[in-house]
Short mmCIF file of C-alpha atoms and ligand atoms in Angstrom, two decimals:
data_model
loop_
_atom_site.label_atom_id
_atom_site.label_comp_id
_atom_site.label_asym_id
_atom_site.label_seq_id
_atom_site.Cartn_x
_atom_site.Cartn_y
_atom_site.Cartn_z
CA SER A 6 54.50 -79.38 38.25
CA VAL A 7 53.09 -75.94 37.92
CA VAL A 8 49.76 -74.45 36.42
CA VAL A 9 49.54 -70.73 35.71
CA VAL A 10 46.08 -69.29 35.06
CA GLY A 11 46.58 -65.75 33.68
CA SER A 12 47.13 -63.17 30.95
CA VAL A 13 49.09 -63.38 27.68
CA ASN A 14 49.75 -60.46 25.45
CA LEU A 15 51.72 -59.59 22.29
CA ASP A 16 54.00 -56.84 23.23
CA ALA A 17 55.03 -54.36 20.57
CA VAL A 18 57.86 -51.91 21.62
CA THR A 19 58.55 -48.99 19.41
CA VAL A 20 61.41 -46.64 19.85
CA CYS A 21 61.48 -43.07 18.73
CA GLU A 22 63.67 -40.00 19.32
CA ARG A 23 60.69 -38.04 20.84
CA PHE A 24 56.92 -38.86 21.33
CA PRO A 25 54.53 -37.52 18.74
CA GLN A 26 52.29 -34.73 19.79
CA PRO A 27 48.50 -35.42 19.34
CA GLY A 28 47.77 -35.56 15.67
CA GLU A 29 51.45 -35.68 14.82
CA THR A 30 53.32 -38.53 13.09
CA VAL A 31 57.09 -39.14 13.97
CA THR A 32 59.39 -41.64 12.29
CA GLY A 33 60.49 -44.35 14.72
CA VAL A 34 63.89 -45.90 15.16
CA SER A 35 62.96 -49.56 15.73
CA VAL A 36 60.17 -52.06 16.70
CA ALA A 37 60.29 -55.29 18.44
CA PHE A 38 57.58 -57.85 19.10
CA GLY A 39 57.64 -60.06 22.21
CA GLN A 40 55.34 -62.11 24.32
CA GLY A 41 54.09 -60.46 27.49
CA GLY A 42 51.37 -60.62 30.09
CA LYS A 43 52.19 -61.55 33.64
CA GLY A 44 50.71 -65.01 33.45
CA ALA A 45 52.61 -65.95 30.32
CA ASN A 46 55.84 -64.50 31.63
CA GLN A 47 55.52 -66.38 34.77
CA ALA A 48 54.70 -69.63 33.04
CA ARG A 49 57.70 -69.16 30.77
CA SER A 50 59.94 -68.72 33.92
CA ALA A 51 58.45 -71.79 35.61
CA ALA A 52 59.05 -73.89 32.47
CA ARG A 53 62.60 -72.61 32.05
CA SER A 54 63.18 -73.32 35.73
CA GLY A 55 62.63 -77.05 35.03
CA ALA A 56 58.93 -77.52 36.09
CA ALA A 57 56.37 -79.21 33.83
CA THR A 58 54.25 -76.05 33.28
CA VAL A 59 50.69 -75.76 31.97
CA PHE A 60 49.34 -72.26 30.98
CA VAL A 61 45.61 -71.71 31.12
CA GLY A 62 44.45 -68.45 29.42
CA ALA A 63 42.90 -67.17 26.26
CA VAL A 64 44.00 -65.77 22.90
CA GLY A 65 42.01 -64.07 20.12
CA ASP A 66 41.37 -65.27 16.47
CA ASP A 67 44.07 -62.93 15.14
CA GLY A 68 47.68 -63.36 14.00
CA ALA A 69 49.01 -62.46 17.41
CA ALA A 70 47.58 -65.48 18.86
CA ARG A 71 49.97 -67.75 16.82
CA THR A 72 52.91 -65.63 17.75
CA VAL A 73 52.38 -65.78 21.52
CA LEU A 74 51.44 -69.43 21.65
CA ASP A 75 54.54 -70.35 19.61
CA SER A 76 56.70 -68.34 21.84
CA LEU A 77 55.30 -69.98 25.03
CA ALA A 78 55.48 -73.47 23.60
CA GLY A 79 59.10 -72.68 22.44
CA ALA A 80 59.89 -72.11 26.16
CA GLY A 81 58.50 -75.57 26.88
CA VAL A 82 55.16 -74.39 28.20
CA ASP A 83 52.04 -76.74 27.65
CA VAL A 84 49.58 -74.39 25.80
CA SER A 85 47.02 -77.09 25.05
CA ARG A 86 44.54 -75.63 27.68
CA VAL A 87 44.60 -72.01 26.13
CA ALA A 88 41.09 -71.08 24.78
CA ARG A 89 40.65 -69.32 21.41
CA THR A 90 38.06 -66.56 21.50
CA PRO A 91 36.62 -64.22 18.89
CA GLY A 92 38.37 -60.94 18.76
CA SER A 93 41.87 -59.82 19.62
CA THR A 94 44.61 -61.35 21.57
CA GLY A 95 45.87 -59.16 24.55
CA PHE A 96 48.04 -56.34 23.29
CA ALA A 97 50.61 -54.01 24.95
CA ASN A 98 51.60 -51.19 22.77
CA VAL A 99 54.76 -49.68 24.31
CA THR A 100 56.51 -46.54 22.97
CA VAL A 101 59.85 -45.51 24.30
CA ASP A 102 61.56 -42.16 23.61
CA GLY A 103 65.26 -41.20 23.42
CA ALA A 104 65.23 -40.41 27.23
CA GLY A 105 63.95 -43.89 28.06
CA GLU A 106 60.50 -42.63 29.13
CA ASN A 107 57.62 -44.80 27.96
CA HIS A 108 53.97 -44.53 26.97
CA ILE A 109 52.00 -47.83 27.23
CA VAL A 110 48.55 -48.70 26.03
CA VAL A 111 47.25 -52.25 27.13
CA VAL A 112 44.30 -53.93 25.40
CA PRO A 113 43.09 -56.88 27.66
CA GLY A 114 41.49 -58.52 24.55
CA ALA A 115 40.92 -62.23 25.11
CA ASN A 116 42.38 -62.03 28.64
CA ALA A 117 39.05 -60.46 29.67
CA SER A 118 37.38 -63.83 28.75
CA VAL A 119 39.47 -66.19 30.67
CA ARG A 120 37.31 -68.78 32.48
CA VAL A 121 38.20 -71.94 34.44
CA ASP A 122 36.63 -74.82 32.57
CA ASP A 123 36.69 -78.57 33.34
CA ALA A 124 40.00 -79.08 31.38
CA ALA A 125 41.64 -76.23 33.42
CA ARG A 126 40.25 -77.71 36.62
CA SER A 127 41.71 -81.06 35.82
CA ALA A 128 45.17 -79.50 35.07
CA ILE A 129 45.00 -77.57 38.37
CA ALA A 130 44.09 -80.80 40.21
CA ASP A 131 47.14 -82.61 38.69
CA ALA A 132 49.72 -79.96 39.47
CA ASP A 133 51.68 -79.34 42.68
CA VAL A 134 51.54 -75.54 42.51
CA LEU A 135 48.93 -73.13 41.04
CA LEU A 136 50.28 -69.59 40.24
CA LEU A 137 47.98 -66.63 39.81
CA GLN A 138 48.18 -62.96 39.04
CA LEU A 139 45.44 -60.28 38.73
CA GLU A 140 45.40 -59.52 34.94
CA ILE A 141 42.32 -61.70 34.26
CA PRO A 142 38.87 -61.38 35.65
CA LEU A 143 38.63 -62.00 39.46
CA PRO A 144 36.00 -64.74 39.24
CA ALA A 145 38.40 -66.76 37.27
CA VAL A 146 41.14 -66.17 39.80
CA VAL A 147 38.78 -67.32 42.63
CA ASP A 148 37.55 -70.34 40.61
CA ALA A 149 41.15 -71.55 39.90
CA ALA A 150 42.18 -71.17 43.57
CA ARG A 151 39.06 -72.97 44.70
CA ALA A 152 39.76 -75.90 42.34
CA ALA A 153 43.36 -76.01 43.62
CA ARG A 154 42.44 -75.93 47.20
CA GLU A 155 39.78 -78.84 46.70
CA ALA A 156 42.67 -80.93 45.00
CA GLY A 157 45.38 -80.07 47.55
CA THR A 158 47.43 -78.02 45.02
CA VAL A 159 49.41 -75.21 46.63
CA VAL A 160 47.90 -71.79 45.70
CA LEU A 161 50.36 -68.84 45.13
CA LEU A 162 49.12 -65.37 44.22
CA ASN A 163 51.21 -62.47 42.80
CA PRO A 164 48.57 -59.69 43.44
CA SER A 165 49.49 -57.57 40.45
CA PRO A 166 48.10 -55.11 39.35
CA VAL A 167 47.40 -54.63 42.97
CA GLN A 168 43.74 -54.21 43.88
CA PRO A 169 41.52 -55.02 46.93
CA LEU A 170 41.22 -58.90 47.44
CA PRO A 171 37.96 -60.36 48.43
CA GLY A 172 38.08 -62.45 51.66
CA VAL A 173 37.00 -65.57 49.86
CA LEU A 174 40.11 -65.42 47.72
CA VAL A 175 42.47 -64.69 50.64
CA GLU A 176 41.22 -67.70 52.50
CA LEU A 177 42.18 -69.90 49.48
CA LEU A 178 45.86 -68.69 49.43
CA ASP A 179 48.81 -70.69 50.67
CA GLY A 180 51.20 -67.88 49.68
CA VAL A 181 51.47 -64.36 48.16
CA ILE A 182 54.57 -63.04 46.24
CA VAL A 183 54.44 -59.29 46.64
CA ASN A 184 56.94 -56.30 45.90
CA ARG A 185 57.28 -53.63 48.52
CA ASP A 186 54.31 -51.52 47.14
CA GLU A 187 52.00 -54.50 47.01
CA GLU A 188 53.04 -55.62 50.50
CA LYS A 189 52.25 -52.09 51.88
CA ALA A 190 48.87 -51.82 49.92
CA LEU A 191 47.78 -55.34 51.07
CA ALA A 192 49.28 -55.25 54.56
CA GLU A 193 46.09 -56.52 56.14
CA VAL A 194 45.68 -59.39 53.70
CA VAL A 195 49.42 -60.27 53.88
CA GLY A 196 48.93 -60.88 57.60
CA ARG A 197 46.39 -63.63 56.89
CA VAL A 198 48.45 -65.72 54.38
CA PRO A 199 50.65 -68.54 55.55
CA HIS A 200 53.57 -67.83 53.24
CA VAL A 201 54.65 -64.27 52.33
CA VAL A 202 57.34 -63.74 49.93
CA THR A 203 58.47 -60.09 49.44
CA THR A 204 60.73 -59.06 46.45
CA LEU A 205 63.08 -56.15 47.32
CA GLY A 206 64.39 -55.18 43.89
CA GLY A 207 68.17 -54.90 44.05
CA ASP A 208 68.09 -55.84 47.72
CA GLY A 209 66.98 -59.41 47.02
CA ALA A 210 63.88 -60.96 48.76
CA ARG A 211 62.51 -62.16 52.12
CA ALA A 212 60.26 -65.16 52.81
CA THR A 213 58.16 -65.53 55.99
CA GLY A 214 56.29 -68.76 56.58
CA PRO A 215 55.27 -71.14 59.36
CA ASP A 216 58.99 -72.04 59.93
CA GLY A 217 60.22 -68.45 60.28
CA THR A 218 61.86 -65.84 58.08
CA VAL A 219 64.65 -66.25 55.53
CA ASP A 220 66.42 -63.34 53.70
CA THR A 221 68.38 -63.66 50.55
CA PRO A 222 70.55 -60.65 49.65
CA GLY A 223 70.44 -58.97 46.20
CA PHE A 224 72.81 -60.02 43.53
CA ALA A 225 75.16 -57.35 42.21
CA VAL A 226 74.52 -57.57 38.43
CA ASP A 227 74.81 -55.14 35.51
CA VAL A 228 71.10 -54.14 35.18
CA VAL A 229 69.80 -53.52 31.72
CA ASP A 230 66.12 -53.82 32.12
CA THR A 231 64.21 -54.84 35.23
CA THR A 232 60.93 -55.52 33.16
CA GLY A 233 59.81 -59.04 33.89
CA ALA A 234 62.21 -59.57 36.85
CA GLY A 235 59.32 -59.92 39.25
CA ASP A 236 57.61 -62.39 36.94
CA ALA A 237 60.75 -64.45 36.45
CA PHE A 238 61.10 -64.55 40.21
CA ALA A 239 57.59 -65.70 40.80
CA GLY A 240 57.64 -68.41 38.09
CA ALA A 241 61.00 -69.74 39.44
CA LEU A 242 59.73 -69.77 43.00
CA ALA A 243 56.64 -71.73 41.96
CA ALA A 244 58.83 -74.16 40.08
CA HIS A 245 61.01 -74.74 43.02
CA TRP A 246 58.30 -74.68 45.74
CA GLY A 247 59.14 -78.23 46.73
CA LEU A 248 62.69 -77.14 47.86
CA PRO A 249 63.55 -75.76 51.29
CA PRO A 250 62.42 -72.16 51.78
CA ALA A 251 66.11 -70.73 51.75
CA GLU A 252 66.93 -72.71 48.58
CA ARG A 253 63.86 -71.83 46.49
CA LEU A 254 64.20 -68.05 47.55
CA LEU A 255 67.83 -68.19 46.43
CA ARG A 256 66.95 -69.65 43.04
CA ALA A 257 64.04 -67.27 42.55
CA ASN A 258 66.33 -64.32 43.39
CA ALA A 259 68.92 -65.53 40.93
CA ALA A 260 66.23 -65.86 38.19
CA GLY A 261 65.06 -62.37 38.91
CA ALA A 262 68.59 -60.89 38.95
CA LEU A 263 69.56 -62.66 35.62
CA THR A 264 66.31 -61.36 33.98
CA ALA A 265 67.38 -57.82 34.90
CA THR A 266 70.56 -58.24 32.93
CA ALA A 267 68.75 -58.67 29.64
CA ALA A 268 66.19 -56.47 27.75
CA GLY A 269 62.52 -57.37 27.48
CA ALA A 270 59.94 -58.79 29.73
CA ALA A 271 60.35 -62.50 28.70
CA ALA A 272 64.05 -62.96 29.50
CA ALA A 273 63.72 -65.55 32.34
CA PRO A 274 66.75 -67.90 32.54
CA THR A 275 66.94 -71.54 32.29
CA VAL A 276 67.80 -73.71 35.28
CA ALA A 277 71.12 -74.33 33.56
CA GLU A 278 71.76 -70.57 33.39
CA VAL A 279 70.89 -70.18 37.12
CA ASP A 280 73.12 -73.14 38.05
CA ALA A 281 76.05 -71.59 36.37
CA PHE A 282 75.36 -68.14 37.67
CA LEU A 283 75.19 -69.47 41.32
CA ALA A 284 78.25 -71.59 40.76
CA ALA A 285 80.22 -68.46 39.74
CA ARG A 286 79.27 -66.64 42.96
P1 LIG B 329 58.91 -55.87 40.63
O1 LIG B 329 59.67 -55.69 39.44
O2 LIG B 329 57.69 -56.86 40.47
O3 LIG B 329 58.42 -54.63 41.28
P2 LIG B 329 61.27 -56.18 42.23
O4 LIG B 329 61.71 -54.82 41.86
O5 LIG B 329 61.08 -56.41 43.74
O6 LIG B 329 59.77 -56.60 41.72
O7 LIG B 329 62.13 -57.20 41.62
C1 LIG B 329 61.94 -58.63 41.61
C2 LIG B 329 63.20 -59.44 41.69
O8 LIG B 329 63.89 -59.28 40.58
C3 LIG B 329 63.99 -59.09 42.96
O9 LIG B 329 63.63 -59.80 44.07
C4 LIG B 329 65.41 -59.55 42.39
O10 LIG B 329 65.40 -61.05 42.54
C5 LIG B 329 65.27 -59.19 40.90
N1 LIG B 329 65.85 -57.83 40.80
C6 LIG B 329 65.15 -56.73 40.45
N2 LIG B 329 65.87 -55.60 40.39
C7 LIG B 329 67.20 -56.03 40.64
C8 LIG B 329 68.40 -55.36 40.58
N3 LIG B 329 68.61 -54.11 40.39
N4 LIG B 329 69.50 -56.22 40.94
C9 LIG B 329 69.41 -57.41 41.14
N5 LIG B 329 68.27 -58.14 41.14
C10 LIG B 329 67.14 -57.32 40.90
#
């Protein structure tokens, strides 16, 4: 089973022909609401990959809270450990113009108040794998990792958005899941973590661990939107951590590739969809 301690947002994506100038109003073409936040996206992917998955995070006391929790629960994620805090749920306001350029405003909202309480600690202790990102306060990330280490739960970190990592956190990590940019920015840290999984976009992924290095080539797919592909990869990898390295890497790579074939950040495939995709290759 997997515990994700991280962020959850309501995403609103509006499409317009051209961006408004300051002070100007334009008429948009469409709007769509979705669930986002790296933590929630990765939890959704882990659950759809077949792992019993608990999400630990925080939502506000607004209407967005119900929307994002229903969405996560609908994907099979246990949301009983999500805290309700006064104020707004995390929110990402995305505007896309006719050329596909975007403007994004992210309001952390309740994500800024995520804490690891006793209920979260016990969920972490009961899990096989803890999956973390960096869209919540660093003390919560460190607390979660420490609780996992004490209980023998595997600790995986997707260090995104990338930032310097305190040594105390690095020492608690069993593995990192990084894209090329994060690997470069954290080169010194990456050298100190037992398992390093690097996603290579359309070129697939590579995993280096105590037993050596495995590569999995990219899948040739019709790419629609790569948003969320990295999150789908991370969630699937955590869900399949108990499999041999080559097998979990292949399944994570398939989950990432399939996510790139659909619009939206929350498009992670189910284990059945991944099975069908792999069987057809
Ligand atoms: P991020 O989006 O976090 O920067 P990557 O671009 O490395 O991460 O993509 C994460 C994973 O998503 C890849 O390892 C791969 O499995 C899948 N993926 C991303 N882009 C493509 C693509 N163009 N074709 C096939 N798979 C892709």
